Coordinates of C-alpha atoms in Angstrom, one line a residue:
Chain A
X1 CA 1.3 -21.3 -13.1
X2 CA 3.1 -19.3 -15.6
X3 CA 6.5 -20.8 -14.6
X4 CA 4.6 -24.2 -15.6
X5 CA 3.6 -23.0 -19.0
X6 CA 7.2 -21.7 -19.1
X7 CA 8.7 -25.1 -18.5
X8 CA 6.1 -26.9 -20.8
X9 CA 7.3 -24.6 -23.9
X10 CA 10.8 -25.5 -23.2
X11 CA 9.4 -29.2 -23.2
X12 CA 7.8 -29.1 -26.6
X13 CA 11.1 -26.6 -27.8
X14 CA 12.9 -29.8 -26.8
X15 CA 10.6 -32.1 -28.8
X16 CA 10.3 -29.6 -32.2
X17 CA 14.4 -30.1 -31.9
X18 CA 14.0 -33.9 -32.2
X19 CA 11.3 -33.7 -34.6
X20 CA 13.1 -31.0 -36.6
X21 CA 16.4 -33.8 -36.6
X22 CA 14.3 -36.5 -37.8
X23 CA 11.9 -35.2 -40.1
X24 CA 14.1 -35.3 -43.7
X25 CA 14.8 -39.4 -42.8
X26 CA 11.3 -40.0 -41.4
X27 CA 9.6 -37.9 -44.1
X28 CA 11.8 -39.9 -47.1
X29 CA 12.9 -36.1 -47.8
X30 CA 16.4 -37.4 -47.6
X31 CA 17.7 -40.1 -49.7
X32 CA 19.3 -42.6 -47.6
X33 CA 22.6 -42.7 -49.2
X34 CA 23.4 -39.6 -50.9
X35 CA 24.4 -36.4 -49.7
X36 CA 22.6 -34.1 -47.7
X37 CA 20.9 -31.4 -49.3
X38 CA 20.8 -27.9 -48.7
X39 CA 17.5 -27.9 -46.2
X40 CA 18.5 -31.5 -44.5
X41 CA 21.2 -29.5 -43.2
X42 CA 19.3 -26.6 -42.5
X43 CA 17.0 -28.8 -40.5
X44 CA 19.3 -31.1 -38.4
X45 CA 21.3 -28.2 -37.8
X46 CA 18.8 -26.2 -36.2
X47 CA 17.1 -29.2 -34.4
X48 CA 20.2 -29.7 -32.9
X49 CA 20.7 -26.5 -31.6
X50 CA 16.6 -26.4 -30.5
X51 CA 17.1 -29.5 -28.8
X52 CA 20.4 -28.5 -27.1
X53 CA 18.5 -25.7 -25.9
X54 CA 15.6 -27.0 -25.0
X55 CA 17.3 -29.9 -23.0
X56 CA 20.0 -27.2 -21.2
X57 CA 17.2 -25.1 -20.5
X58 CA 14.6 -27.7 -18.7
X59 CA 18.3 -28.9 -16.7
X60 CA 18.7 -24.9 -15.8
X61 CA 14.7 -24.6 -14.7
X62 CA 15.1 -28.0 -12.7
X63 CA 18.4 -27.3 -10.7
X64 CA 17.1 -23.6 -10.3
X65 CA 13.9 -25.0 -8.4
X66 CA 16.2 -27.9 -6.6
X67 CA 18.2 -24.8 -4.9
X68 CA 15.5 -22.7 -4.2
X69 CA 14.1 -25.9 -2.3
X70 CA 17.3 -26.3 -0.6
X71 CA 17.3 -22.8 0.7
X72 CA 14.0 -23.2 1.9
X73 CA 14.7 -25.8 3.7
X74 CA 17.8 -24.6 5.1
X75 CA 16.1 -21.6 6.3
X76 CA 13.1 -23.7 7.6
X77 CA 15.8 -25.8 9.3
X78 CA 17.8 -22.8 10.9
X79 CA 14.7 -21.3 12.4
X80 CA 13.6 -24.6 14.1
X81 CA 16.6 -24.9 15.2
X82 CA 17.4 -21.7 17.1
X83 CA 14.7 -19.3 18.4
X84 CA 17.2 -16.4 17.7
X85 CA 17.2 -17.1 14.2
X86 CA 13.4 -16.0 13.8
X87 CA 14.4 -12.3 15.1
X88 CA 17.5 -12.1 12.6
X89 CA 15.8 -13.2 9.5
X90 CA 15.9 -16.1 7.1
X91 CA 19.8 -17.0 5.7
X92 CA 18.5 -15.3 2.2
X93 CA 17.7 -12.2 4.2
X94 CA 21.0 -12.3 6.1
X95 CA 22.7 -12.8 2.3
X96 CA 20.4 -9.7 1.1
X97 CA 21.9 -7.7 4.2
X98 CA 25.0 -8.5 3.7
X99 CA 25.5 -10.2 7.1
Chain B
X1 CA 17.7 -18.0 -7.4
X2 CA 17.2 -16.6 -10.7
X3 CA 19.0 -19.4 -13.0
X4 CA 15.5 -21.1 -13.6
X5 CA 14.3 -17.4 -15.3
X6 CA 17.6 -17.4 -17.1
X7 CA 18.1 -20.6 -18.3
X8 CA 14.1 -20.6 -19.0
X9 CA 14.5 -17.0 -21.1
X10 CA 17.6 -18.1 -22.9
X11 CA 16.5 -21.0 -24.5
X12 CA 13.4 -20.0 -25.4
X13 CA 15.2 -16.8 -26.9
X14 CA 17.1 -19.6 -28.9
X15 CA 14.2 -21.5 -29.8
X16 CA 12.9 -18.0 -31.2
X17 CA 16.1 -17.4 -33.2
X18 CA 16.2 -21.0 -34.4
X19 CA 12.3 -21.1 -35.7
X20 CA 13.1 -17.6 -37.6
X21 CA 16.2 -19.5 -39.0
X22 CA 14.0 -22.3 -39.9
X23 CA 11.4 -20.3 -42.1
X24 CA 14.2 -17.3 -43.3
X25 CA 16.2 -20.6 -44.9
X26 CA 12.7 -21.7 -46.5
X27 CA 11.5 -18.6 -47.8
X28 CA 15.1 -17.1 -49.0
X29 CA 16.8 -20.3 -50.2
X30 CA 14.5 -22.9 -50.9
X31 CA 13.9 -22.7 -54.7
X32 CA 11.4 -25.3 -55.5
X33 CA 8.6 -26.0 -52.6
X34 CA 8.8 -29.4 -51.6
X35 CA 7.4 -31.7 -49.0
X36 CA 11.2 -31.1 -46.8
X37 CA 11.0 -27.0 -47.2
X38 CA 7.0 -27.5 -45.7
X39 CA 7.9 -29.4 -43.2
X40 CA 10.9 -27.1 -42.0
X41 CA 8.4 -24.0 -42.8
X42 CA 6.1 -25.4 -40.3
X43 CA 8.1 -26.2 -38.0
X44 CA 9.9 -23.1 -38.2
X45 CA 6.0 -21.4 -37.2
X46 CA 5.3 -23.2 -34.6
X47 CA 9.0 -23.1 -32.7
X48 CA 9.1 -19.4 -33.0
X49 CA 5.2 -18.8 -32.2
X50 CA 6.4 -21.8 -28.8
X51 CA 9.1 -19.6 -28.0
X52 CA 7.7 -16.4 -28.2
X53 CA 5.0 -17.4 -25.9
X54 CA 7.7 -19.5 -23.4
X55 CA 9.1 -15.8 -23.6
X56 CA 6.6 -14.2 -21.9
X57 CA 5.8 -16.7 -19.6
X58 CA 9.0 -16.6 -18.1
X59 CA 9.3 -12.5 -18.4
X60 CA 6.0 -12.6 -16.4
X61 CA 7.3 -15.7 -13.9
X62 CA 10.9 -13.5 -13.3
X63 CA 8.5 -10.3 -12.9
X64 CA 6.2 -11.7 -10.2
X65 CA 8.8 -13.6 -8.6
X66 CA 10.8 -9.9 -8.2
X67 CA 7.7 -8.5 -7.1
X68 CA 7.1 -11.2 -4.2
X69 CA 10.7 -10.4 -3.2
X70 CA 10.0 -6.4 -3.2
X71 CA 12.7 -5.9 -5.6
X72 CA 9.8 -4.4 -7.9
X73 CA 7.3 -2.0 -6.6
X74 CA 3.5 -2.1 -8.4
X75 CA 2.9 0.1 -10.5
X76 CA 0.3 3.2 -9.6
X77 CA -1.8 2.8 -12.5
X78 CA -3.3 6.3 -13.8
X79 CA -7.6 6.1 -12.3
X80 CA -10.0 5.9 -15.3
X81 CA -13.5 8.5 -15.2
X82 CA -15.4 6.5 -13.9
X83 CA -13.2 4.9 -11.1
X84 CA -12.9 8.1 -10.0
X85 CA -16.6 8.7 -9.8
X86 CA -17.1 6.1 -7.8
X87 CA -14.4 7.0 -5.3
X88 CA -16.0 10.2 -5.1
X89 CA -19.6 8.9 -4.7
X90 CA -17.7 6.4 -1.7
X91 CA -16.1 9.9 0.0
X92 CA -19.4 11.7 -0.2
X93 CA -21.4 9.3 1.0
X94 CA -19.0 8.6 4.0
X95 CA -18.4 11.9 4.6
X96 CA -22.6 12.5 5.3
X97 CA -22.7 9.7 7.1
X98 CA -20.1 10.7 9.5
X99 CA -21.7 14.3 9.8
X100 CA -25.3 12.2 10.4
X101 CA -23.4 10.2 13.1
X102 CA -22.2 13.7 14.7
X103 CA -25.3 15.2 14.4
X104 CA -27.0 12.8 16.3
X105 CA -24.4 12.4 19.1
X106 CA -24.3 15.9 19.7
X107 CA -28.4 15.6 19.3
X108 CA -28.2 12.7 22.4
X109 CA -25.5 14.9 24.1
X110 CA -28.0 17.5 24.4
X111 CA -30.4 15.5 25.7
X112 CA -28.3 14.0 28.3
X113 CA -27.4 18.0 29.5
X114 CA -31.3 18.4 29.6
X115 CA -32.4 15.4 31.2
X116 CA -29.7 15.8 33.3
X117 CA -30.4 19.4 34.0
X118 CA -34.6 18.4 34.5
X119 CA -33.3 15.3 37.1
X120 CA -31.6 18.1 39.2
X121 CA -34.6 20.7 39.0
X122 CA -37.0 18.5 39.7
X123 CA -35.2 16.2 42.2
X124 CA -36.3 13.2 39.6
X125 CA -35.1 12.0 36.3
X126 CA -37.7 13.0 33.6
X127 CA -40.2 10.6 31.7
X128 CA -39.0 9.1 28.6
X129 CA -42.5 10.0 27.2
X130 CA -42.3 13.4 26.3
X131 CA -38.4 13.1 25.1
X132 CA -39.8 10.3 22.8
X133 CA -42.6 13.1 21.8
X134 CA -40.0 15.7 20.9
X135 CA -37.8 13.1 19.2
X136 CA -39.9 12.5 17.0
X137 CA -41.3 16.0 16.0
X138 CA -37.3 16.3 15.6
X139 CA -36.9 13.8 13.1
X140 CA -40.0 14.7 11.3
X141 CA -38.5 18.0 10.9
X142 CA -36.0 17.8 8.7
X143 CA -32.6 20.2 9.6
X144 CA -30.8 22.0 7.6
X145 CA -27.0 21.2 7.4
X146 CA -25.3 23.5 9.8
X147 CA -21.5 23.5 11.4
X148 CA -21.1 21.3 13.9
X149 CA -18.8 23.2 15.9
X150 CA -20.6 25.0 18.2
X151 CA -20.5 28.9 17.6
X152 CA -17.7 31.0 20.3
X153 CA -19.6 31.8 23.6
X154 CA -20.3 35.6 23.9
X155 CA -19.5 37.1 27.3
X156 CA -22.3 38.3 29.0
X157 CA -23.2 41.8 30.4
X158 CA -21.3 41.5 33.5
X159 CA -18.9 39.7 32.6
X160 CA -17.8 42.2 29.5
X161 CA -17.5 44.6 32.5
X162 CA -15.2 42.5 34.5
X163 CA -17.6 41.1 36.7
X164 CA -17.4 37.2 37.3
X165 CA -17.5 35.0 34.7
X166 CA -20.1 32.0 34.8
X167 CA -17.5 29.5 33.3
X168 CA -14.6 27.8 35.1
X169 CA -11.8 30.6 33.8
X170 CA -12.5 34.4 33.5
X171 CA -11.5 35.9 30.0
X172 CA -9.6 38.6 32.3
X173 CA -7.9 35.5 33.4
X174 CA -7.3 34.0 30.5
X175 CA -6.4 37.9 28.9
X176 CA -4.0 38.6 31.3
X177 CA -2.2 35.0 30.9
X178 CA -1.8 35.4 27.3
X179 CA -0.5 39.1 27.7
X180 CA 2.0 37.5 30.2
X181 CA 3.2 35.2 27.5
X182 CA 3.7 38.0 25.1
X183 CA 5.2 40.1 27.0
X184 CA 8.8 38.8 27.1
X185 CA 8.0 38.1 22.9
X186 CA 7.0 41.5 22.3
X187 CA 10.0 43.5 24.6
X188 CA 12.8 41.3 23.1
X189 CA 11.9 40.4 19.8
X190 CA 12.7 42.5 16.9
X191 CA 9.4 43.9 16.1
X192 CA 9.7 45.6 19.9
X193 CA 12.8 47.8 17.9
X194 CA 10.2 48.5 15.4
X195 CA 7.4 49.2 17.3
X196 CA 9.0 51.2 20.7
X197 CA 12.0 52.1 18.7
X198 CA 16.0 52.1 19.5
X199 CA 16.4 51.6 23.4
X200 CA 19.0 54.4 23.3
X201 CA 16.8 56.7 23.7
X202 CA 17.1 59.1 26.2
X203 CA 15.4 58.8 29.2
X204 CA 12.3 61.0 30.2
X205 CA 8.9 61.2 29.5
X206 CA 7.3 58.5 27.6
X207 CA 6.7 60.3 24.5
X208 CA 3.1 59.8 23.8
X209 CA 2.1 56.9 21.2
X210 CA 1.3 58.0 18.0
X211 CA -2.6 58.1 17.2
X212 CA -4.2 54.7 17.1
X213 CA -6.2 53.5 14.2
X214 CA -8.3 51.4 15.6
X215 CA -9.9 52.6 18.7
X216 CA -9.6 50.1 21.9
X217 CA -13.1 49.5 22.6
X218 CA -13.6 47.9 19.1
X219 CA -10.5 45.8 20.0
X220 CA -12.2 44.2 22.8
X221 CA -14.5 44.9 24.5
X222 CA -13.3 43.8 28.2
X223 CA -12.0 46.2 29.9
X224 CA -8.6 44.8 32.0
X225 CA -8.1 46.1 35.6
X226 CA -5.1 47.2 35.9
X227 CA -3.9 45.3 38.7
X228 CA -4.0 41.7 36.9
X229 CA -1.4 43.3 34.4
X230 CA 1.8 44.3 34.5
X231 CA 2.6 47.8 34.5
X232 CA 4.8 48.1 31.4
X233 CA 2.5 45.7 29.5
X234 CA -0.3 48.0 28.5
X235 CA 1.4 50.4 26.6
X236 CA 3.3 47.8 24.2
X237 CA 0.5 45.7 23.8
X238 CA -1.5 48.8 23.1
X239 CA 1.3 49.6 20.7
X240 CA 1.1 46.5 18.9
X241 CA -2.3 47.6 17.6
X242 CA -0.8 51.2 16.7
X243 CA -0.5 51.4 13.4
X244 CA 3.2 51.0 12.4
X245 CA 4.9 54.0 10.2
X246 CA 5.0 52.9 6.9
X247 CA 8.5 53.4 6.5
X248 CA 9.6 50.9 8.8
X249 CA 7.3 47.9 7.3
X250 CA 5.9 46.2 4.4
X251 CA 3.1 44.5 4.3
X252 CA 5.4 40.9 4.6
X253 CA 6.3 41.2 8.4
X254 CA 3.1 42.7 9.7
X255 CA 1.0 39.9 11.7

């Protein structure tokens, strides 16, 4: 649950990068062709960066979960396949032992 | 296994730092409010107020998820009053029922040895009737709370005077066993030095033991025969309840 809500502010982080990037030209803040003022910059800059991070962090969350799967599934896998398995542990346990 | 707490953390430690960019720039460099420096102002708000909250999500996400694994050990959390008034009301209440419970086994145990006993004097097991009878004037009275360890059998006349003992083991028995346990303890162990003194001594009469405090019938009052115990065992053990000379003990290795 909390990982979810985690994930969801990353989300919307994501989107307030966007929005932050297209406010000044969507708002008519910005004239179209002159130079960029001081708080067009400001804005783009940093809706750049929060959408960067935002995006990087949702990829980080998402491959995080896809190898935890994995693992699961290896170690789901190992113990059907070998009954000896069960006694020595899951391959995360073995990797926490040191074996 | 922990990137997804990372990666979650670090960017919404980023988002933080780039909402409280957003509003700093606003509020120390925007001169003039305009419809722009709003816009960046709230959006400033409401990234850092996202981030702080995605934050804590994921602190509390890593935290559990550490926990699960047993890398993180709960937390014993200090008992408020009045927790700790109910756990006491819980042992209390436990702890009469458990001494109800015994009271009424050992009440039934009881009378199982009499209806046992009355089905052996009478060749038939007694009525149920009059056990009912004096259960009930039992229960009507009420008892006071009393130990429920049985108080030590006291020996009776005869056997006080070494005559047989009703039970499966005489005391002289018993007496003599446990002297014949402390005997090797008492001749070898240091407190025999203490007690008989050096065994250099030279040989010839036993000197006489110096004057007891405590006179042997208020020791105990069974009298040993002589034959059950060994010959050298009397003297020692009756040494052992001489009073030792000051000068060879303090009070910290007297037993």
């Amino acid at each position: 649950m909390v990982s979810r809500v985690g994930t969801g502010v990353l989300v919307v982080l994501f989107l307030a990068g966007l929005w932050l990037v297209a406010a000044p030209f969507a708002l008519r803040s910005q004239p179209a062709r002159a130079g960029w003022a001081g708080i067009t910059r400001v804005d783009v800059t940093v809706g750049g960066v929060l959408a960067a991070a935002g995006f990087l962090g949702l990829a980080g969350v998402i491959a995080g979960r896809v190898r935890e799967l994995y693992a699961d599934a290896a170690s789901v896998a190992s113990m059907m396949e070998s009954p000896d398995s069960i006694r020595q542990g899951s391959p995360r346990t073995r990797e926490f032992q040191g074996l | 296994m922990m990137t997804r707490y990372l990666s979650g953390l670090l960017s919404c430690a980023l988002g933080l730092c780039g909402g409280g960019w957003l509003i700093v720039t606003v509020v120390l460099l925007g001169g003039v409010p305009s419809d722009a420096s709003l816009v960046s102002l709230g959006t400033g708000a409401g990234v850092a107020l996202l981030s702080a909250v995605g934050t804590g999500c994921w602190a509390v996400a890593w935290r559990q998820r550490l926990r699960l694994d047993g890398v993180l050990l709960g937390r014993n959390r200090p008992l408020s009053h009045g927790q700790a008034r109910r756990n006491r009301r819980i042992l209390r209440r436990d702890m009469r029922r458990a001494a109800r419970l015994a009271r009424r086994a050992v009440r039934l145990e009881e009378k199982a040895h009499r209806r046992q006993a009355a089905g052996q004097g009478d060749g038939k097991p007694a009525r149920g009737r009059c056990h009912g009878d004096k259960r009930r004037r039992e229960e009507a009275v009420p008892r006071a709370p009393g130990p429920l360890i049985p108080p030590p059998r006291v020996p009776g006349p005869d056997e006080a005077a070494g005559g047989p003992a009703r039970g499966s083991e005489s005391p002289v028995v018993l007496l003599s066993e446990l002297r014949a346990i402390l005997e090797p303890l008492l001749t070898t162990g240091p407190l025999e030095v203490l007690l008989t003194g050096p065994r250099e001594a030279p040989a010839g009469p036993p000197a006489a033991p110096p004057p007891s405090t405590v006179p042997p019938a208020a020791v105990s009052p069974i009298t040993v025969p002589p034959a059950a115990v060994p010959p050298a065992a009397v003297p020692r053990i009756a040494a052992s309840r001489i009073a030792v000379p000051p000068a060879s003990m303090d009070g910290e290795e007297s037993w």
